[in-house]
Short mmCIF file of C-alpha atoms in Angstrom, two decimals:
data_model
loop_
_atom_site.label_atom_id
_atom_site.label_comp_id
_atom_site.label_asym_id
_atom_site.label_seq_id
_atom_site.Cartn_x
_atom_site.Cartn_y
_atom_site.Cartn_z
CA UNK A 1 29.27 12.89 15.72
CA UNK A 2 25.67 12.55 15.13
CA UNK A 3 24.26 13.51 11.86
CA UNK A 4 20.91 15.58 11.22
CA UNK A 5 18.17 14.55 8.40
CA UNK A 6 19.40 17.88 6.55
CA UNK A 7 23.30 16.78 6.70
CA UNK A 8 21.83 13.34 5.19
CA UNK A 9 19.73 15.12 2.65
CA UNK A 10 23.14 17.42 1.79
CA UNK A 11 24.70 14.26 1.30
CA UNK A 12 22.51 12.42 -1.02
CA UNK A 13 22.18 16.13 -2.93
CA UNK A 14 26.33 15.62 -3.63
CA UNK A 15 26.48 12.41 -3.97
CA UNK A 16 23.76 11.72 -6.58
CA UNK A 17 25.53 12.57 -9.72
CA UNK A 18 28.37 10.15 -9.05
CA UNK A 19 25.28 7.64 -8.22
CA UNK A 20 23.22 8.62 -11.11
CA UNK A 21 25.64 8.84 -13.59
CA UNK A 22 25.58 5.07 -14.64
CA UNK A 23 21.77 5.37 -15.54
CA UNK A 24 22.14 8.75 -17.30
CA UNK A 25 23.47 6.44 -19.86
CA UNK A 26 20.30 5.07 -22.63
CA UNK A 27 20.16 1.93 -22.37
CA UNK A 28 20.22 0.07 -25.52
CA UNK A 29 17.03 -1.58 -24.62
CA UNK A 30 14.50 -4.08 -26.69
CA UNK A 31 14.60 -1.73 -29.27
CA UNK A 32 18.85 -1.31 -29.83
CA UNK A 33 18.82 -5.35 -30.00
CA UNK A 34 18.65 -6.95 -33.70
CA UNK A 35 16.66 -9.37 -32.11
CA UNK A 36 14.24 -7.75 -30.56
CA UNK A 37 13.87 -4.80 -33.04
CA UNK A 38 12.92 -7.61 -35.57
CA UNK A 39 10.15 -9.28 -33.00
CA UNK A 40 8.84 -5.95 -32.54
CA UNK A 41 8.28 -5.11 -36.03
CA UNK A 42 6.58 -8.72 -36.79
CA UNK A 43 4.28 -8.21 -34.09
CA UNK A 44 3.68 -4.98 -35.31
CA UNK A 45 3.37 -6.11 -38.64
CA UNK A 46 0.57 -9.19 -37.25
CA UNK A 47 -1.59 -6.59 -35.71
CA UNK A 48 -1.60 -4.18 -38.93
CA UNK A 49 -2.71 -7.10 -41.10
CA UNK A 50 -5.16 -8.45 -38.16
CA UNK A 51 -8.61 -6.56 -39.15
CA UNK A 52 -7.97 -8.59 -42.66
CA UNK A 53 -6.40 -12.05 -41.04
CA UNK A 54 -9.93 -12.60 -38.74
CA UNK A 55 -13.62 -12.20 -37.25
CA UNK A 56 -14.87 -9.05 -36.42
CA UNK A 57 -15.25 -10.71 -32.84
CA UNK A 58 -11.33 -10.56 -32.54
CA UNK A 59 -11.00 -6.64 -34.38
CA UNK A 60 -13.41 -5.96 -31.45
CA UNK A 61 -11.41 -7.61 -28.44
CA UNK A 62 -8.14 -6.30 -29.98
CA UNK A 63 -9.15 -2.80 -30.02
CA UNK A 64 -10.39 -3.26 -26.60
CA UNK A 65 -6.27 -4.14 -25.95
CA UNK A 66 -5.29 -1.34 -27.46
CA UNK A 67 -7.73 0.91 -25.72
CA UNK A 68 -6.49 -0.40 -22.32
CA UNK A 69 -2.75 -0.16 -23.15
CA UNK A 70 -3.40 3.58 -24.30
CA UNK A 71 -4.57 4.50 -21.04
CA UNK A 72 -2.33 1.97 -19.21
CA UNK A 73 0.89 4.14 -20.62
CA UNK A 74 -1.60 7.66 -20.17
CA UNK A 75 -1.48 6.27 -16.08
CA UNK A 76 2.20 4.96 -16.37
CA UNK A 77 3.36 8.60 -16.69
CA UNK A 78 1.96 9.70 -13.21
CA UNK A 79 2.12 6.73 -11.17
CA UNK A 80 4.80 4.77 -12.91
CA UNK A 81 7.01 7.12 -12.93
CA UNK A 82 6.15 9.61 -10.60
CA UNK A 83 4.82 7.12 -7.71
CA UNK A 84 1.20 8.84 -7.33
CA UNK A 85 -1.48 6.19 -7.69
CA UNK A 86 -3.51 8.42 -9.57
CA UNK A 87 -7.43 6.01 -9.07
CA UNK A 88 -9.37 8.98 -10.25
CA UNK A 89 -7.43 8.95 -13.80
CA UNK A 90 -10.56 8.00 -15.42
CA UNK A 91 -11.95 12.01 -14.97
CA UNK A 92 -10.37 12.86 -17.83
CA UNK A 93 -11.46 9.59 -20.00
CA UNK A 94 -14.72 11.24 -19.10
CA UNK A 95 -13.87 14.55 -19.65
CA UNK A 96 -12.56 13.55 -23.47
CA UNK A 97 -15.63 11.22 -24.07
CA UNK A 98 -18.33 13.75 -23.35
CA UNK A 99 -16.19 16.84 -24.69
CA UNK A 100 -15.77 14.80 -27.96
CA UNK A 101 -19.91 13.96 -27.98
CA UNK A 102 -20.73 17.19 -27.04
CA UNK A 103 -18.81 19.18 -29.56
CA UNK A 104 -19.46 16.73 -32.69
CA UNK A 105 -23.57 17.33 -31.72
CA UNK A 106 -22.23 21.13 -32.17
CA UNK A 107 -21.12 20.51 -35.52
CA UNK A 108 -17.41 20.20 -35.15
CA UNK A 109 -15.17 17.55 -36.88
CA UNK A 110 -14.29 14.32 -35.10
CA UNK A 111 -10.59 15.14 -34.67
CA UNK A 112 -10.78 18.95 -33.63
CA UNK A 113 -13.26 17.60 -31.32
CA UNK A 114 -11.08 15.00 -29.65
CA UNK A 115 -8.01 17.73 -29.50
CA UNK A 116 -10.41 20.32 -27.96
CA UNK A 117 -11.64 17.37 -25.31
CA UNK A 118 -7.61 16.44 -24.47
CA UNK A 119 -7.27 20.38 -23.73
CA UNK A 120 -9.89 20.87 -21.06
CA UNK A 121 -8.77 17.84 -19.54
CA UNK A 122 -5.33 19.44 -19.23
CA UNK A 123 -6.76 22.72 -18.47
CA UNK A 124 -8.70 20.71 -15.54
CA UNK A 125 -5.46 19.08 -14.90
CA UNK A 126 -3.52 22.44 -14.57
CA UNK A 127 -5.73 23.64 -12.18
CA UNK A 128 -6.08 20.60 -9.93
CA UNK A 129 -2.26 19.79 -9.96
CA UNK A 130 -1.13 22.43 -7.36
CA UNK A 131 -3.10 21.56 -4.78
CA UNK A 132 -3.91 17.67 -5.14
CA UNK A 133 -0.20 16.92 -5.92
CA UNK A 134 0.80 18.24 -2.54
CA UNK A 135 -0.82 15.31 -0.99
CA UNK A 136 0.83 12.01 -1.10
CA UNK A 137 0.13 8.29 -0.58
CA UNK A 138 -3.40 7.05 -0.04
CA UNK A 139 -4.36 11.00 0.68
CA UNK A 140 -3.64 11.56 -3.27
CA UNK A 141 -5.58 8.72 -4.59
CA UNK A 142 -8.59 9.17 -2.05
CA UNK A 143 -8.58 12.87 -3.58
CA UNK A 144 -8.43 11.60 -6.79
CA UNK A 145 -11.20 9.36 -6.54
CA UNK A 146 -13.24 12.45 -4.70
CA UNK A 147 -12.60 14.65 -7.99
CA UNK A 148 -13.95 12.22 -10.42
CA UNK A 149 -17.59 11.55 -8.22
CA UNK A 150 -17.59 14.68 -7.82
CA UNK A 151 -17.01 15.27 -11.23
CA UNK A 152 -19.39 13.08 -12.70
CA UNK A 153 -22.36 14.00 -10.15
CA UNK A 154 -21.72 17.58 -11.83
CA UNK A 155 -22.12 15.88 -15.26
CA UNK A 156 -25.27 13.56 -14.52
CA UNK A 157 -26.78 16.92 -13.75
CA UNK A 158 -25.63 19.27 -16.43
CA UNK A 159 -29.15 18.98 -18.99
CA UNK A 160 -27.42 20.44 -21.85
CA UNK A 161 -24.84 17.43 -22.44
CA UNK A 162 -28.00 14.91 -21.67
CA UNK A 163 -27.89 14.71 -17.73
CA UNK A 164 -28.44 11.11 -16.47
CA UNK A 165 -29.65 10.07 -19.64
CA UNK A 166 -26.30 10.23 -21.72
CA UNK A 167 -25.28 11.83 -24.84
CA UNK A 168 -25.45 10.35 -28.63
CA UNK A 169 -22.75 10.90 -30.50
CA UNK A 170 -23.10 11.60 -34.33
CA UNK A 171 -22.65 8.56 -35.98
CA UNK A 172 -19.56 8.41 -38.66
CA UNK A 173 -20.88 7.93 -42.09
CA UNK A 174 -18.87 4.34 -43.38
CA UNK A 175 -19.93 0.68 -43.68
CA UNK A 176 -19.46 -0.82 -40.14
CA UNK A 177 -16.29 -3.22 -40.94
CA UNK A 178 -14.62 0.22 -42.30
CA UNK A 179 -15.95 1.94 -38.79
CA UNK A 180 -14.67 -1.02 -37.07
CA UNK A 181 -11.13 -1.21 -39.06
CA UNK A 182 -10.91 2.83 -38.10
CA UNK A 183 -11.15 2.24 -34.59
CA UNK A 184 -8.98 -0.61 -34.23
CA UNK A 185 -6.08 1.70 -36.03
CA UNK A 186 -6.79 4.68 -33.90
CA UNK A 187 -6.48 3.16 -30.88
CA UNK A 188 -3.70 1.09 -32.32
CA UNK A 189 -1.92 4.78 -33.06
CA UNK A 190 -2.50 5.84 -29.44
CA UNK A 191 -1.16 2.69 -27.75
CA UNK A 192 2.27 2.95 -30.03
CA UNK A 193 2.27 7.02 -30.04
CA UNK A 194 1.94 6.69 -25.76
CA UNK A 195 4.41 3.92 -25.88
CA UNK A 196 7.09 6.51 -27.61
CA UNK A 197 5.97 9.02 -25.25
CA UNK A 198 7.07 7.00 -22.66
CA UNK A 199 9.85 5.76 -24.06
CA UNK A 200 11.30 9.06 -24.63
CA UNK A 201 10.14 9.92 -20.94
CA UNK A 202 12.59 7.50 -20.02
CA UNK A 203 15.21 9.15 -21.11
CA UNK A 204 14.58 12.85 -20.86
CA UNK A 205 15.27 14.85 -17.51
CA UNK A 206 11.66 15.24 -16.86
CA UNK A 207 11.95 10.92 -16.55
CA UNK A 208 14.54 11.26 -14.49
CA UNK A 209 13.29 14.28 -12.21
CA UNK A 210 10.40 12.13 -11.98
CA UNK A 211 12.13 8.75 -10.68
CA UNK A 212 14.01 10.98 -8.62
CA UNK A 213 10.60 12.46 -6.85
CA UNK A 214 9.24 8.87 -6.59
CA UNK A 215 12.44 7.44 -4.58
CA UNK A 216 13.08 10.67 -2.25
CA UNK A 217 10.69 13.98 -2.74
CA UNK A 218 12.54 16.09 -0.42
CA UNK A 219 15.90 14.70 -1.57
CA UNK A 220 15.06 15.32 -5.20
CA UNK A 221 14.15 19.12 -4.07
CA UNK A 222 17.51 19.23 -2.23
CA UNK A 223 18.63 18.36 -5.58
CA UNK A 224 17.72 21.49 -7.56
CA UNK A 225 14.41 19.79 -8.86
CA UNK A 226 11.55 21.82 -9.21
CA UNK A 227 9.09 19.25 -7.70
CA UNK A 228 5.87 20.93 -8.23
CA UNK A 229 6.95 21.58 -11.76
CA UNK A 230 7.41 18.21 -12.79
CA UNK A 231 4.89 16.52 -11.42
CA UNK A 232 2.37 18.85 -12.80
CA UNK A 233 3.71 18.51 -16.01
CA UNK A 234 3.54 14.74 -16.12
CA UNK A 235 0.03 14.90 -14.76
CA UNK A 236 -1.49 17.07 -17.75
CA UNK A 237 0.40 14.77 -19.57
CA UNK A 238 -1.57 11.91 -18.49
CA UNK A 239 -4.67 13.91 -18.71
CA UNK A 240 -4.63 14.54 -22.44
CA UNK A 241 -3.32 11.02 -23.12
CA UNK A 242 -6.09 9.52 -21.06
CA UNK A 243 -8.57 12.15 -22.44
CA UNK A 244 -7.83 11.46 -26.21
CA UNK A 245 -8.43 7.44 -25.55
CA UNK A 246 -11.86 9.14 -24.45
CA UNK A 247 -12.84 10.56 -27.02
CA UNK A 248 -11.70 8.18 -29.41
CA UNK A 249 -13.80 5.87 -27.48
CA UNK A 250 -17.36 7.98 -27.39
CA UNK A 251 -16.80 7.99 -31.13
CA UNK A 252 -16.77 4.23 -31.11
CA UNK A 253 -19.37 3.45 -28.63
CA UNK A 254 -21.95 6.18 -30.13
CA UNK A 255 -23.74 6.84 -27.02
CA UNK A 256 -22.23 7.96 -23.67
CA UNK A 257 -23.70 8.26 -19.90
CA UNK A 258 -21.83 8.76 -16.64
CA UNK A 259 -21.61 6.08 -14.84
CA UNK A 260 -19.61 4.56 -18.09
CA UNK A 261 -17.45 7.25 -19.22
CA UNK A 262 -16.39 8.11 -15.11
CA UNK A 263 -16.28 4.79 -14.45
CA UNK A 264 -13.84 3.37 -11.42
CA UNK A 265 -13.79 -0.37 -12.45
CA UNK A 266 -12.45 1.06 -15.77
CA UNK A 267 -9.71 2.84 -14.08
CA UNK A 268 -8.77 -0.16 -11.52
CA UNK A 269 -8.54 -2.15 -14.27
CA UNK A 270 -5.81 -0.41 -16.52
CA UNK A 271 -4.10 0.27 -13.10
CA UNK A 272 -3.92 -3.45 -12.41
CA UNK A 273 -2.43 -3.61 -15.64
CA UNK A 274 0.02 -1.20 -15.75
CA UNK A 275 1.44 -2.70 -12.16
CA UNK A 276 0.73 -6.23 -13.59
CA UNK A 277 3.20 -5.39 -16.64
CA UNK A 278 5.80 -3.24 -14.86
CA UNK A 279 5.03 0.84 -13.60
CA UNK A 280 7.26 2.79 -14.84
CA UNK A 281 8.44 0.11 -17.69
CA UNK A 282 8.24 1.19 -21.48
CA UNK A 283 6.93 -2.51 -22.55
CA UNK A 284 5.08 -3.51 -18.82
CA UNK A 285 1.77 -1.91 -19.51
CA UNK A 286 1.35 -2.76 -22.97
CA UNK A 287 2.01 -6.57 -21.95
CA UNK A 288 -0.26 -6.26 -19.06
CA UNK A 289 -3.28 -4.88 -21.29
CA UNK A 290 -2.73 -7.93 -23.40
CA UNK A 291 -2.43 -10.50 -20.41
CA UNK A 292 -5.49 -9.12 -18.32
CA UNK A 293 -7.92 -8.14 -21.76
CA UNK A 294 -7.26 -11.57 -23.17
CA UNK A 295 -6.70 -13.77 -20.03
CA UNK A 296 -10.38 -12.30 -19.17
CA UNK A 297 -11.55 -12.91 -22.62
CA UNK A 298 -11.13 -16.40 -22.99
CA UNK A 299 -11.96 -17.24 -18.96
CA UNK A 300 -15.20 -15.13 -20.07
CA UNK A 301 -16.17 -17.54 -22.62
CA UNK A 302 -15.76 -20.46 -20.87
CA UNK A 303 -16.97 -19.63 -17.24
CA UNK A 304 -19.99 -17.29 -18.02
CA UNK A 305 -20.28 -16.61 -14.54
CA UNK A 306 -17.40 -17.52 -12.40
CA UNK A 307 -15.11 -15.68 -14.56
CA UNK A 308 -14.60 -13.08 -12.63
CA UNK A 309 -13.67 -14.65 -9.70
CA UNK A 310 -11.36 -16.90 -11.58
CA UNK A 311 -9.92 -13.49 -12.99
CA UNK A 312 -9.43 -12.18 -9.44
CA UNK A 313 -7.58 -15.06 -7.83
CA UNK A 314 -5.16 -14.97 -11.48
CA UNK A 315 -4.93 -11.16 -10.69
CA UNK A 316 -3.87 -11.81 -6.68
CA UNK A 317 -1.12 -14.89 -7.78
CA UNK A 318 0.19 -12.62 -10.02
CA UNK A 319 0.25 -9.50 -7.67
CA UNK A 320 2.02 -12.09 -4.48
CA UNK A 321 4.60 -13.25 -7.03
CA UNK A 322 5.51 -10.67 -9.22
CA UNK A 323 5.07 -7.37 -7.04
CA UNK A 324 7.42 -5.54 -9.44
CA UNK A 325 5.49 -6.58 -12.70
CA UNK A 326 6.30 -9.18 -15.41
CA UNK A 327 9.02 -6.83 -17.70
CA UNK A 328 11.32 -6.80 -14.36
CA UNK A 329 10.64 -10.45 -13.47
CA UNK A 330 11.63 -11.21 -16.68
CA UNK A 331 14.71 -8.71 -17.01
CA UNK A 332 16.08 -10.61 -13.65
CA UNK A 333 16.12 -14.33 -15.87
CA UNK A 334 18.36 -14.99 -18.69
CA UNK A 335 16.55 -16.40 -20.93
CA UNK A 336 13.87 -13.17 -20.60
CA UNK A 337 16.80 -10.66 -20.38
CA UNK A 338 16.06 -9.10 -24.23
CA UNK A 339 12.14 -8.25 -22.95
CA UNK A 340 12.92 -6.68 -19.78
CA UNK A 341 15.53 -4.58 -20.76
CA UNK A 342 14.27 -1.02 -21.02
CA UNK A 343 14.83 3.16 -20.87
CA UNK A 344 17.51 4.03 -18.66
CA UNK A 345 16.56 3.48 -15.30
CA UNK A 346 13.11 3.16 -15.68
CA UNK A 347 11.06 0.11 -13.22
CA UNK A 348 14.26 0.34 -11.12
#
């Protein structure tokens, strides 16, 4: 007897629990491992000590790592887990960069002014979510793109937050190797703070309603999952993640224009990274960031001006080989097996 798609759909709706139930279970993961708990914590420990250990050349490219992770894990939460390439992401780095400017020229303090930058960007968020997150596939990310031009066309013409000029930022009052050491931590904070974000993502039902929507929408709403819901949810998520990396940022640079805070190549770039390292992988974006920032760092130095095609053709051997991302190349080898291991079910 022939079967119709909604019989099919009824039968993935019963039989997911019994499926599911094996990956409901945490994984024990890098961090349940002696092992890897303890090479955690030294790395950890290295990059604390770093601003004292070397040049304020390396403080600079490290925070630059961090800064990319940040917003690597801030993208990881829509389109790692979620499956919506998300290339306008960078809106809301804009959105937290000239918020943060803006208000600090108003006399607010730095961090009220970053927290007050990650809200309109989830207020913006909010309000875009219910009708952009009905589109999917290339539809989504060509909308997303749409929203941030259009976004920062609105901003290159708004006089009050300095048009096409750009905005100065109020300068923090500290030597410049304390300035220097304070950004390096704060983004530091951000890329470990996102990374137990979405880590705990990983194992919370919002993770899992998430993977769910990314393998099957319409099965996952045969399911009981409120679709819409989640996906909004993990969107303003992503918003004020990517919005406080912002902000943090403006403070940093001291001077911000739009056609570098709503910049695409920014947002590519942290993309490429997150797929580089895993989507939808606790560890993959973080070890992405660090590839692509330093990879590019030292091919920068030496080829002044082929190094971004040398950086392109890594990029492309990397994309052919590993199309699932390092973490899950190196969860499917034994000798890698501690590194890939991660939430429960995430990168499946």
């Amino acid at each position: 007897m022939a079967t119709t798609p909604a019989d099919e759909l009824r039968t993935i709706a019963v039989d997911a629990p019994t499926a599911q139930a094996p990956v409901a279970r945490p994984a024990a993961g890098l961090l349940g491992q002696p092992l890897g708990l303890a090479l955690l914590l030294l790395v950890g420990a290295a990059l604390v000590a770093l601003p004292w250990l070397t040049s304020a050349y390396w403080v600079r490219v490290f925070t630059m790592v961090f800064m990319f992770a940040a917003l690597a894990q801030s993208l990881n939460v829509i389109a790692g887990f979620a499956g919506y390439a998300d290339f306008g992401n960078g809106v809301y780095f804009g959105i937290g960069a000239y918020a943060t400017g803006f208000l600090m020229q108003q006399g607010l303090p730095p961090p009220l002014a970053v927290l007050v930058g990650a809200l309109l960007a989830v207020l913006l968020a909010a309000l875009l979510g219910l009708p952009i997150l009905r589109l999917k596939g290339h539809y989504f990310a060509i909308a997303t793109i749409g929203v941030m031009e259009g976004v920062r066309e609105l901003v290159t013409n708004m006089g009050f937050v300095g048009g096409g000029q750009g905005l100065n930022v109020p300068i923090i009052r500290m030597s410049p190797a304390q300035f220097s050491t304070l950004i390096y931590f704060l983004m530091f904070a951000l890329m470990v703070g996102y990374t137990a974000l979405v880590y705990w993502l990983s194992r919370s039902s919002l993770g899992y309603g998430l993977r769910a929507i990314k393998g099957d929408e319409q099965a996952a709403a045969v399911m009981g999952i409120d679709t819409t819901r989640s996906k909004v949810i993990a969107w303003c998520l992503s918003a004020a993640c990517t919005a406080t990396v912002g902000g943090v940022y403006a403070i940093w640079a001291g001077f911000i224009e739009p056609g570098v805070a709503f910049d695409i190549v920014r947002g590519t770039e942290y993309f490429m990274m997150m797929l580089l390292g895993g989507a939808g992988t606790v560890f993959g974006p973080i070890l992405g960031a660090f590839i692509l920032q330093l990879i590019g760092n030292l091919v920068w130095s030496q080829f002044l001006h082929g190094h971004l095609a040398i950086l392109g053709v890594v990029i492309v051997l990397i994309v052919l080989f590993l199309p699932s991302g390092l973490v899950n190349a190196f969860r499917r080898g034994p000798s890698w097996r501690l590194l890939g291991r991660q939430g429960a079910g995430v990168g499946r």
